[in-house]
Each structure stands twice: as structure tokens, then as C-alpha cells.
Coordinates of C-alpha atoms (C1' of nucleotides) and ligand atoms in Angstrom, one line a residue:
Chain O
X1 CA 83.5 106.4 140.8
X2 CA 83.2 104.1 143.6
X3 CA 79.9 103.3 143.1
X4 CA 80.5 102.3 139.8
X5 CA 83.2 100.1 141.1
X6 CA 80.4 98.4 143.3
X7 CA 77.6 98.5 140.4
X8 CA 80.7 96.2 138.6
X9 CA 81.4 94.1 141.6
X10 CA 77.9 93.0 141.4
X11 CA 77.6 92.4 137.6
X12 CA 80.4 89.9 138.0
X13 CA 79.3 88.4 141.3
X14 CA 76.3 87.9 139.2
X15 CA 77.7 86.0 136.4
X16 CA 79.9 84.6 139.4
X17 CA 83.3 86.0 139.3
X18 CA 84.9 88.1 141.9
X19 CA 86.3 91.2 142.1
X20 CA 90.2 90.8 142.6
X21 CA 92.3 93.2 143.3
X22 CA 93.7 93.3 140.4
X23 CA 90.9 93.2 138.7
X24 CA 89.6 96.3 140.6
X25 CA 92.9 98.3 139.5
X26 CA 92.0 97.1 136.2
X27 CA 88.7 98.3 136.4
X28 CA 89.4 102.0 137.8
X29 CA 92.4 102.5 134.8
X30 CA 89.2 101.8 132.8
X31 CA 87.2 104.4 135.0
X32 CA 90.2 107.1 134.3
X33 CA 90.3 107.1 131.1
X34 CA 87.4 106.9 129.9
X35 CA 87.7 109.1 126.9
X36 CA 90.9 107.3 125.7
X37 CA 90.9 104.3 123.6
X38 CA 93.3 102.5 125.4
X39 CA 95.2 98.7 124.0
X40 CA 95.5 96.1 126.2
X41 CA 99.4 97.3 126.5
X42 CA 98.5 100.7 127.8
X43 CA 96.2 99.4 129.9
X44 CA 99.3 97.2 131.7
X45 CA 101.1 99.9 131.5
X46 CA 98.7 102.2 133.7
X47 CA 97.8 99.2 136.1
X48 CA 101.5 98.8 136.9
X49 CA 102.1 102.4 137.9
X50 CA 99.7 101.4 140.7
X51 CA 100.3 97.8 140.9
X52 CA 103.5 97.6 140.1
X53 CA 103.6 93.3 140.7
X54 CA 100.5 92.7 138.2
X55 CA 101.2 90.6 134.8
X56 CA 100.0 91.2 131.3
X57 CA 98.6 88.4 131.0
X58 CA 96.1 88.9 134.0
X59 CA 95.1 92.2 132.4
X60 CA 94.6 90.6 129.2
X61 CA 92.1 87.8 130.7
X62 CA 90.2 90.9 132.6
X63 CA 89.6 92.6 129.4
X64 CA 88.3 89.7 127.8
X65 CA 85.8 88.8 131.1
X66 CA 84.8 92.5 131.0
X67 CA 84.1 92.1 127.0
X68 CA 82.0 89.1 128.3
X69 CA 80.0 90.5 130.8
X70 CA 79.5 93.6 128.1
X71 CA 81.3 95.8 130.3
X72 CA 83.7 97.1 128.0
X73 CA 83.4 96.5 124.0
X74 CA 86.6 95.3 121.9
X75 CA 87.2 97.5 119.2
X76 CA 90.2 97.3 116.2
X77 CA 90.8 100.5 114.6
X78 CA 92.8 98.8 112.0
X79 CA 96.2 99.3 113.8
X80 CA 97.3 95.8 114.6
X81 CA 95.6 96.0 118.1
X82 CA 92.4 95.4 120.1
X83 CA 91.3 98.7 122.0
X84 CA 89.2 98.4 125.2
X85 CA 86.1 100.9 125.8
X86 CA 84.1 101.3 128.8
X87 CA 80.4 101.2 128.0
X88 CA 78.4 103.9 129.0
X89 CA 75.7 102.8 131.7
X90 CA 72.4 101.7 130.3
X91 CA 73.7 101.8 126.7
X92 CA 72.2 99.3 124.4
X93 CA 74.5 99.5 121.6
X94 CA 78.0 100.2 121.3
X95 CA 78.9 103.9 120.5
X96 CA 80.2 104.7 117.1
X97 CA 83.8 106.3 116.5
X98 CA 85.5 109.4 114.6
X99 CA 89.2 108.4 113.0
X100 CA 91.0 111.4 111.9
X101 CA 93.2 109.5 109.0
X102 CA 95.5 112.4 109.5
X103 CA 96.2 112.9 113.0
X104 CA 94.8 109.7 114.5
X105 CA 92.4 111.2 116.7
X106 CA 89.8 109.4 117.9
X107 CA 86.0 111.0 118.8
X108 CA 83.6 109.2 120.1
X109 CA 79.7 109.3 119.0
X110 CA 76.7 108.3 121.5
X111 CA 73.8 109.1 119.6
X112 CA 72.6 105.4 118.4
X113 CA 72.1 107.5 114.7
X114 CA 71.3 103.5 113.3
X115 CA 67.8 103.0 114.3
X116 CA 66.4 103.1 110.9
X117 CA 69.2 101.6 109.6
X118 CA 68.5 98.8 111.6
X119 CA 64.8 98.4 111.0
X120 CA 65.4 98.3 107.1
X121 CA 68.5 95.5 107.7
X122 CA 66.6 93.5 110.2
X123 CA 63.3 93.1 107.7
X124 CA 65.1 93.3 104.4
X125 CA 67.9 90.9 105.5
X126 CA 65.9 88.5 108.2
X127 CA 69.1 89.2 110.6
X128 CA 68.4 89.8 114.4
X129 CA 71.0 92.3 114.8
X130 CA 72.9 91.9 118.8
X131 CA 75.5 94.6 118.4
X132 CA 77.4 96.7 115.7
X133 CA 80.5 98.8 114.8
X134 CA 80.4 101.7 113.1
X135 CA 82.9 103.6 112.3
X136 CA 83.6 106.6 110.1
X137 CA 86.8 107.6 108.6
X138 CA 87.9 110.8 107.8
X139 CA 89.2 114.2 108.4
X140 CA 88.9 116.1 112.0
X141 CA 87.7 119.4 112.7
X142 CA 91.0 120.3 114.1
X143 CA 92.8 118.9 110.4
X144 CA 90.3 121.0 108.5
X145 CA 91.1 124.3 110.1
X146 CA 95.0 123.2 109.7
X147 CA 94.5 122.9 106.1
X148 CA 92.4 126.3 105.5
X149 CA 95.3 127.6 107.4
X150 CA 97.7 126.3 105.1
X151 CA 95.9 128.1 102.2
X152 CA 95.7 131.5 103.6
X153 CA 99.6 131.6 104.5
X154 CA 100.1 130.8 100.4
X155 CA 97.8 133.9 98.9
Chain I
X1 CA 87.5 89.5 83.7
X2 CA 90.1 90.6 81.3
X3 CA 88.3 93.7 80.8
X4 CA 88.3 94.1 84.9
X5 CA 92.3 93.5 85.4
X6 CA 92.6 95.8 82.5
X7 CA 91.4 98.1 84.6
X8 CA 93.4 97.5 87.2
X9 CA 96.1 97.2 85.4
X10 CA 96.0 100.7 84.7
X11 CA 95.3 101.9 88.1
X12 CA 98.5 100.4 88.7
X13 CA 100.1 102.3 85.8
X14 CA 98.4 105.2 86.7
X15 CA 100.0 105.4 90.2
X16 CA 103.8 104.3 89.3
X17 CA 103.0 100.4 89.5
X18 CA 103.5 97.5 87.2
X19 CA 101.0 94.7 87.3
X20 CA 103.9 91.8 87.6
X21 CA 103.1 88.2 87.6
X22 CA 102.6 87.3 91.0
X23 CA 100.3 91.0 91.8
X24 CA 98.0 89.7 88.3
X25 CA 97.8 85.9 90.0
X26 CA 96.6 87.9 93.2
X27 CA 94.4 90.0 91.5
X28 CA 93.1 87.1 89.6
X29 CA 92.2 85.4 93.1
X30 CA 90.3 87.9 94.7
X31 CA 88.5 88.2 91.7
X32 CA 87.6 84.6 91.6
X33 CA 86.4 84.9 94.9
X34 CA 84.8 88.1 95.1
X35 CA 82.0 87.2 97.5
X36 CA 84.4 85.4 100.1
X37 CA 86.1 87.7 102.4
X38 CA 89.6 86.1 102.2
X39 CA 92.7 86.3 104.8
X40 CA 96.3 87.2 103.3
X41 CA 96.8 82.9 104.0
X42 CA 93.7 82.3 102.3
X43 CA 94.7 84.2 99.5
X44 CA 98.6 82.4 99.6
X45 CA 97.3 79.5 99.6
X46 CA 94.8 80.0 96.4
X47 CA 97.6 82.0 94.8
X48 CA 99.8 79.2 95.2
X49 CA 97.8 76.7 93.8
X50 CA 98.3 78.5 90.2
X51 CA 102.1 79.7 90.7
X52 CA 103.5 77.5 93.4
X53 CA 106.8 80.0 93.4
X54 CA 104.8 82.9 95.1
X55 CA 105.9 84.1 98.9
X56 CA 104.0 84.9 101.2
X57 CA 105.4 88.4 101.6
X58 CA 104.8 89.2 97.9
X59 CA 101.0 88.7 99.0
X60 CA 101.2 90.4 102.5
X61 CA 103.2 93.5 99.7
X62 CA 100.6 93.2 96.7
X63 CA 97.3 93.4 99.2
X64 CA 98.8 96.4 101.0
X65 CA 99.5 98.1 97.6
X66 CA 95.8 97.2 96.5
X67 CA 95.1 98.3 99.7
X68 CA 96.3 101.3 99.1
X69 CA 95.1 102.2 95.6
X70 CA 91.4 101.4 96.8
X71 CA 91.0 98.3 95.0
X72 CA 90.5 96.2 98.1
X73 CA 89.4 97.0 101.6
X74 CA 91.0 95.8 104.4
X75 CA 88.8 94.8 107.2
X76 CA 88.9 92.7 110.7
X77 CA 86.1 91.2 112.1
X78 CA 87.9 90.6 115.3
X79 CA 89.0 87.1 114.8
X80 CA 92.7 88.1 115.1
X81 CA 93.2 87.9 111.1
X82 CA 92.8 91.3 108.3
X83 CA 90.4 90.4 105.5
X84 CA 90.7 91.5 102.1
X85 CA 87.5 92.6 100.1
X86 CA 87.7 93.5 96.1
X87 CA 86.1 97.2 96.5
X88 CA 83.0 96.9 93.9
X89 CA 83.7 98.8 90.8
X90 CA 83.0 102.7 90.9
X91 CA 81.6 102.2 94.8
X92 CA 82.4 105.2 96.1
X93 CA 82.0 103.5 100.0
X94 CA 82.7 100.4 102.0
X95 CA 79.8 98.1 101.9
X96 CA 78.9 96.8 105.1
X97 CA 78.6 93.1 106.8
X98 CA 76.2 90.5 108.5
X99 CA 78.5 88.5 110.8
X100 CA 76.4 85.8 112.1
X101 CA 77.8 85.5 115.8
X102 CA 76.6 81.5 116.0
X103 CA 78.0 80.6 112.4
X104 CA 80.7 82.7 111.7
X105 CA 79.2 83.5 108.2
X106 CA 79.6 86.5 107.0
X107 CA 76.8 88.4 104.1
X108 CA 77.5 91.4 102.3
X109 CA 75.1 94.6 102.0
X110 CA 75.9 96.8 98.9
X111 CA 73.3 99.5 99.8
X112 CA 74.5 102.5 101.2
X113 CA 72.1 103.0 104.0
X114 CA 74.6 105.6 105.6
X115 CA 73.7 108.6 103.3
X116 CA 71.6 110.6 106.1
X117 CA 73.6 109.1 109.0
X118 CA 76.5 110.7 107.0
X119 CA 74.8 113.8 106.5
X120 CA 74.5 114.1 110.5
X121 CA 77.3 113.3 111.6
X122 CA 79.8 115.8 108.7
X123 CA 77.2 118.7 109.9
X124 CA 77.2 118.0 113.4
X125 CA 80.6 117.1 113.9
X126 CA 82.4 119.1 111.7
X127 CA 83.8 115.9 110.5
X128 CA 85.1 115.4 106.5
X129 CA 84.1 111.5 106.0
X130 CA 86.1 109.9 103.8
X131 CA 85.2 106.4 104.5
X132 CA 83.4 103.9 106.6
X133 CA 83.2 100.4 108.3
X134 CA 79.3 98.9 109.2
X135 CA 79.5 96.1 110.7
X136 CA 76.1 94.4 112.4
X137 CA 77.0 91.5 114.5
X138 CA 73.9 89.1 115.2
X139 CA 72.2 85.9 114.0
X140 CA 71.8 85.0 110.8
X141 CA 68.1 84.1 109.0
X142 CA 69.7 80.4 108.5
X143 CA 70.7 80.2 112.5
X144 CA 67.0 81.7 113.4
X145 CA 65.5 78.7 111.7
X146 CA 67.3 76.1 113.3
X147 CA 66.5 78.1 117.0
X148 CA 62.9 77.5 115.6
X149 CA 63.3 73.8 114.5
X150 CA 64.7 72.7 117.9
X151 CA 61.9 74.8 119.9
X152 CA 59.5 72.8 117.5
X153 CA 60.9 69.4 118.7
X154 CA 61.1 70.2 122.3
X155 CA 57.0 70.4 122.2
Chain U
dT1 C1' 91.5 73.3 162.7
dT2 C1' 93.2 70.7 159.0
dA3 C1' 92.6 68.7 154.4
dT4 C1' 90.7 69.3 150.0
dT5 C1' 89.3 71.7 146.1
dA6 C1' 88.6 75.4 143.1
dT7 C1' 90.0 79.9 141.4
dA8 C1' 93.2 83.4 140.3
dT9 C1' 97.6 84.7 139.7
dA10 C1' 102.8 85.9 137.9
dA11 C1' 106.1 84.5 135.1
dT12 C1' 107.5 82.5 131.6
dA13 C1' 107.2 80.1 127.0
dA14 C1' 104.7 79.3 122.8
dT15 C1' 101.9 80.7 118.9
dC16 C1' 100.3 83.2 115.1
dA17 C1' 99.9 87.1 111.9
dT18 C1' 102.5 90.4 109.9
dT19 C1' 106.7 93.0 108.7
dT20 C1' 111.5 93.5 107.9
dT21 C1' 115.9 92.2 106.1
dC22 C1' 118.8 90.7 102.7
dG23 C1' 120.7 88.6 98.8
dT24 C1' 118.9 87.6 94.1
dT25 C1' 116.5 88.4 89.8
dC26 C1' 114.2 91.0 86.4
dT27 C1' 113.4 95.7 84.0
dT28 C1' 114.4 99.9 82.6
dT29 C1' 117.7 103.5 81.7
dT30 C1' 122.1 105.2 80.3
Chain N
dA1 C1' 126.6 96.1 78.1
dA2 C1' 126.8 98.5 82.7
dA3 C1' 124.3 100.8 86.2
dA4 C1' 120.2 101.7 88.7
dG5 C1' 115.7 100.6 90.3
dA6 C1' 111.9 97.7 91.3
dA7 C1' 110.1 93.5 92.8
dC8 C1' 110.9 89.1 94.6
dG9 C1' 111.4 84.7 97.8
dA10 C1' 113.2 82.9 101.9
dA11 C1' 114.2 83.4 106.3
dA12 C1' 114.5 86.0 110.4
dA13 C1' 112.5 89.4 113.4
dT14 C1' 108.7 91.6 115.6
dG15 C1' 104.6 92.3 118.2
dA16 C1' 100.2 91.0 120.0
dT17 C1' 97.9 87.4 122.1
dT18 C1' 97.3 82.8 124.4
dA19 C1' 98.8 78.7 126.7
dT20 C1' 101.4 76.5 130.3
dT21 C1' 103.1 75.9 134.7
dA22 C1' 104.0 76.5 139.3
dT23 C1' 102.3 79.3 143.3
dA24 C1' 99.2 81.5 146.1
dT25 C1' 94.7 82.5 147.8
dA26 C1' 90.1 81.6 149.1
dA27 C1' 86.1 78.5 149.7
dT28 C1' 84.5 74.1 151.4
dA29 C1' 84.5 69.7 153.5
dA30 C1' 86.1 66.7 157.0
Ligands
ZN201 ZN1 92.9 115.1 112.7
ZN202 ZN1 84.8 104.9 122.1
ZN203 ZN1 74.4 81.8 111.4
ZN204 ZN1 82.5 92.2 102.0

DNA sequence: TTATTATATAATAATCATTTTCGTTCTTTT
DNA sequence: AAAAGAACGAAAATGATTATTATATAATAA
């Protein structure tokens, strides 16, 4: 943890920013909840149970330096509003994403699964591709099972 | 044309709707500008330019119902505004998008690509897919060749 | 050290897309 | 024709995001 902290000081120093305090709270809600696909909301709302005197609109200009600096990706699920997601260290590409259109889950996918696809867009298409979003939607593990459930309980 | 809001038409039918006035003037503007990848303003303001009396929320109302019925797909390329996309006739998926991050233009790619990714991720997941969004974010062949032009003049 | 400058901040206020409300109109049913 | 239902337009409300403004803090120059 805190040396990821410090790994992120020095990306910003680098592109010469600093490290705030309240960016640094930011930053570790980030670290915390790393599974979740938080909004920028959420986000203020965890920040202030720590730092109870920050403002929304300071977390909303820390998630857009992070996007920047490729820190975290900015990702809309179709709901109205921009979720923030660490990227893992050393990833190239963004991760692709599981929506359960029944119970709204969220899973996350980190095999790139697109390097082909790429190849055949980038020669086919002449387009230098620099990122992507992939996302599938669909029905969970967790619904299935719910609905085989269902059927049983009627025969 | 005719033959394609027929169609339509009865899609509506088919699910308890009527095609009124104002939903055919809609309809008629997205298929009008099937390649573009319109706002619900963009659309307004086309729809308006046929039937001036149209309101806004009767276009915000008749792209959530095509929305609904799979005629268009909604999509947001993170500029803050939903897009509306006629869904090709008997495409069973999404097509997917060039967003040229130095233009803004936007192309279209009608193959499906996805089929073994797809494959993958339903048997290794344990996920039902119902639908996707592709999205490559990069520079377009037009932008490359201006890169090259000004490299040319520099020497 | 003090003055100056740049950066970052909190607390609004403002903006913009979208949704909701509500009174009216148009259709269908009785 | 009367009643009920669906769809509508205009305006108000909402909710996410951005801009503004006045302070505070840190870096630099004098
Ligand atoms: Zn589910
Ligand atoms: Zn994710
Ligand atoms: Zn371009
Ligand atoms: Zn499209």
C-alpha cells in the first residue's frame, strides 16, 4: 500500500504535480477499494469519512489528473455517471468489465482477450489503436443459478 | 424506407406501441442519418426542422422506447452526452467504434470480431452475454497522415 | 525575513443533459 | 357521447459536472 502511494507520488512529481493531502486520501479510497467501481460521488463520500473538510469539487479535479496521468481509467456503464478504476500496475490496456443486467454486478476481466482483434482492426482499418472499452452485457453466474432455482421449485 | 418503418412500425405494434407522428418523424431521422451517431439534441433539432411542434421530451421518451425495443443503441463515448445508433437490421450485436482521440470522428465496424472472445469469456466466466460495447479509442488513418505531412515539412 | 508568485483548495454558483410533473389533446373503449 | 388511457408539450426539477471566487499554502525572489 504505501509503496504504491510513493510509486504515485512520483508519477505526478514527474508530470509535475504534487501530492496533496487530499489528494493522498483520494488516492488510498482508490487503493481500498479496488474491486469496486466507485462514482466520483462515492468516492467524496469515502474521502470525507476520513477528511471530513475536503470538497467535491477537489475530488472531482483528482480524478480527472489521475485519468490524465493514466492512473485510473474513466469508465460509464450507462448509468448517468463516470466510474473511476485503478489500473493495475504495468497494464497496457484497460481491463474489460462483466454487467449483470439483472443484478447490476460488476466483474472485472484482466486477460487483454483483444490481441487479435486488434491486429485485424489496426491493418484492416489503418487506426493506431491507444486504448479501448470493452464491455459485455449480460447475465451473472450468481443470476443463472437464481433462475435454474426458480425452475426446480415449479416441477 | 417505407418498407423499413413498416417494420418498425410493427415492432411497435408488436410490443403495445403505436407509431404516432412525432415517434415516425424520429424514426425518420435516424434513418436519414444512419451513419452519424446523433445526440437526443441533435436528433431535436433535425426532428424539428420537419415538425417544428415536437418537445424535447417526446424525443428524450421515443429514443428510450426505441431504446428499449432494440431498434437503437444507446452509447456514450464519454463526452458527457448519450448517442443514439439505428441497430442494423437482423444484427444480432452492437457494432463497435473508431473514436479518433485528435478528431473526434467517429467510424463504424459492422464485423463481429468478438465471436471467440465471446466464446471465452461465457465458458470461462460462467457469464450469459447478451450484449456488448467495443469501443477502440486511437488515431484515425486521416490524423496519421497529417502527423506524416508535418514530419515531411519539418526536414 | 519579507514580498511576490504560483498552486491548490473549499464553498459556492452556474451549466448542461436528462427526467419528472402536470395540464391538455388525441384515441380507443364502453 | 362519456369515460378511460396513451401520448404530448411546456415548464420545472433533478443530478452530475464544471466554473468562479475568495482563501490558504507553498515556492521563489528580493
Ligand atoms: Zn447478476
Ligand atoms: Zn474495472
Ligand atoms: Zn482523426
Ligand atoms: Zn455506430
Amino acid at each position: 500500500m504505501e509503496d504504491r502511494i510513493d510509486r504515485i507520488k512520483k508519477q505526478l512529481h514527474t508530470a509535475g504535480y504534487k501530492l496533496t493531502p487530499q489528494r493522498e486520501a483520494t488516492v488510498r479510497v482508490l487503493l481500498e477499494h479496488e474491486e469496486d467501481h466507485l462514482s466520483a460521488e462515492d468516492v467524496y463520500l469515502l474521502v470525507k469519512e476520513k477528511s471530513p473538510e475536503i470538497g467535491l469539487a477537489t475530488v472531482y479535479r483528482t480524478l480527472e489528473l489521475l485519468t490524465e496521468l493514466k492512473i485510473v481509467d474513466k469508465i460509464n456503464f450507462g448509468d448517468g455517471v463516470s466510474r473511476y478504476d485503478l489500473r493495475k500496475e504495468g497494464a497496457a490496456h484497460f481491463h474489460h468489465h462483466l454487467v449483470c443486467i439483472e443484478c447490476g454486478s460488476v466483474a472485472e476481466i484482466q486477460e487483454d482477450l483483444l490481441e487479435e482483434v486488434e491486429e485485424i482492426v489496426e491493418r484492416d482499418w489503418k487506426f493506431k489503436i491507444k486504448d479501448h472499452r470493452l464491455t459485455f452485457h449480460g447475465i451473472c453466474y450468481r443470476c443463472q443459478q437464481k433462475h435454474a432455482e426458480e425452475q426446480n421449485q415449479k416441477e
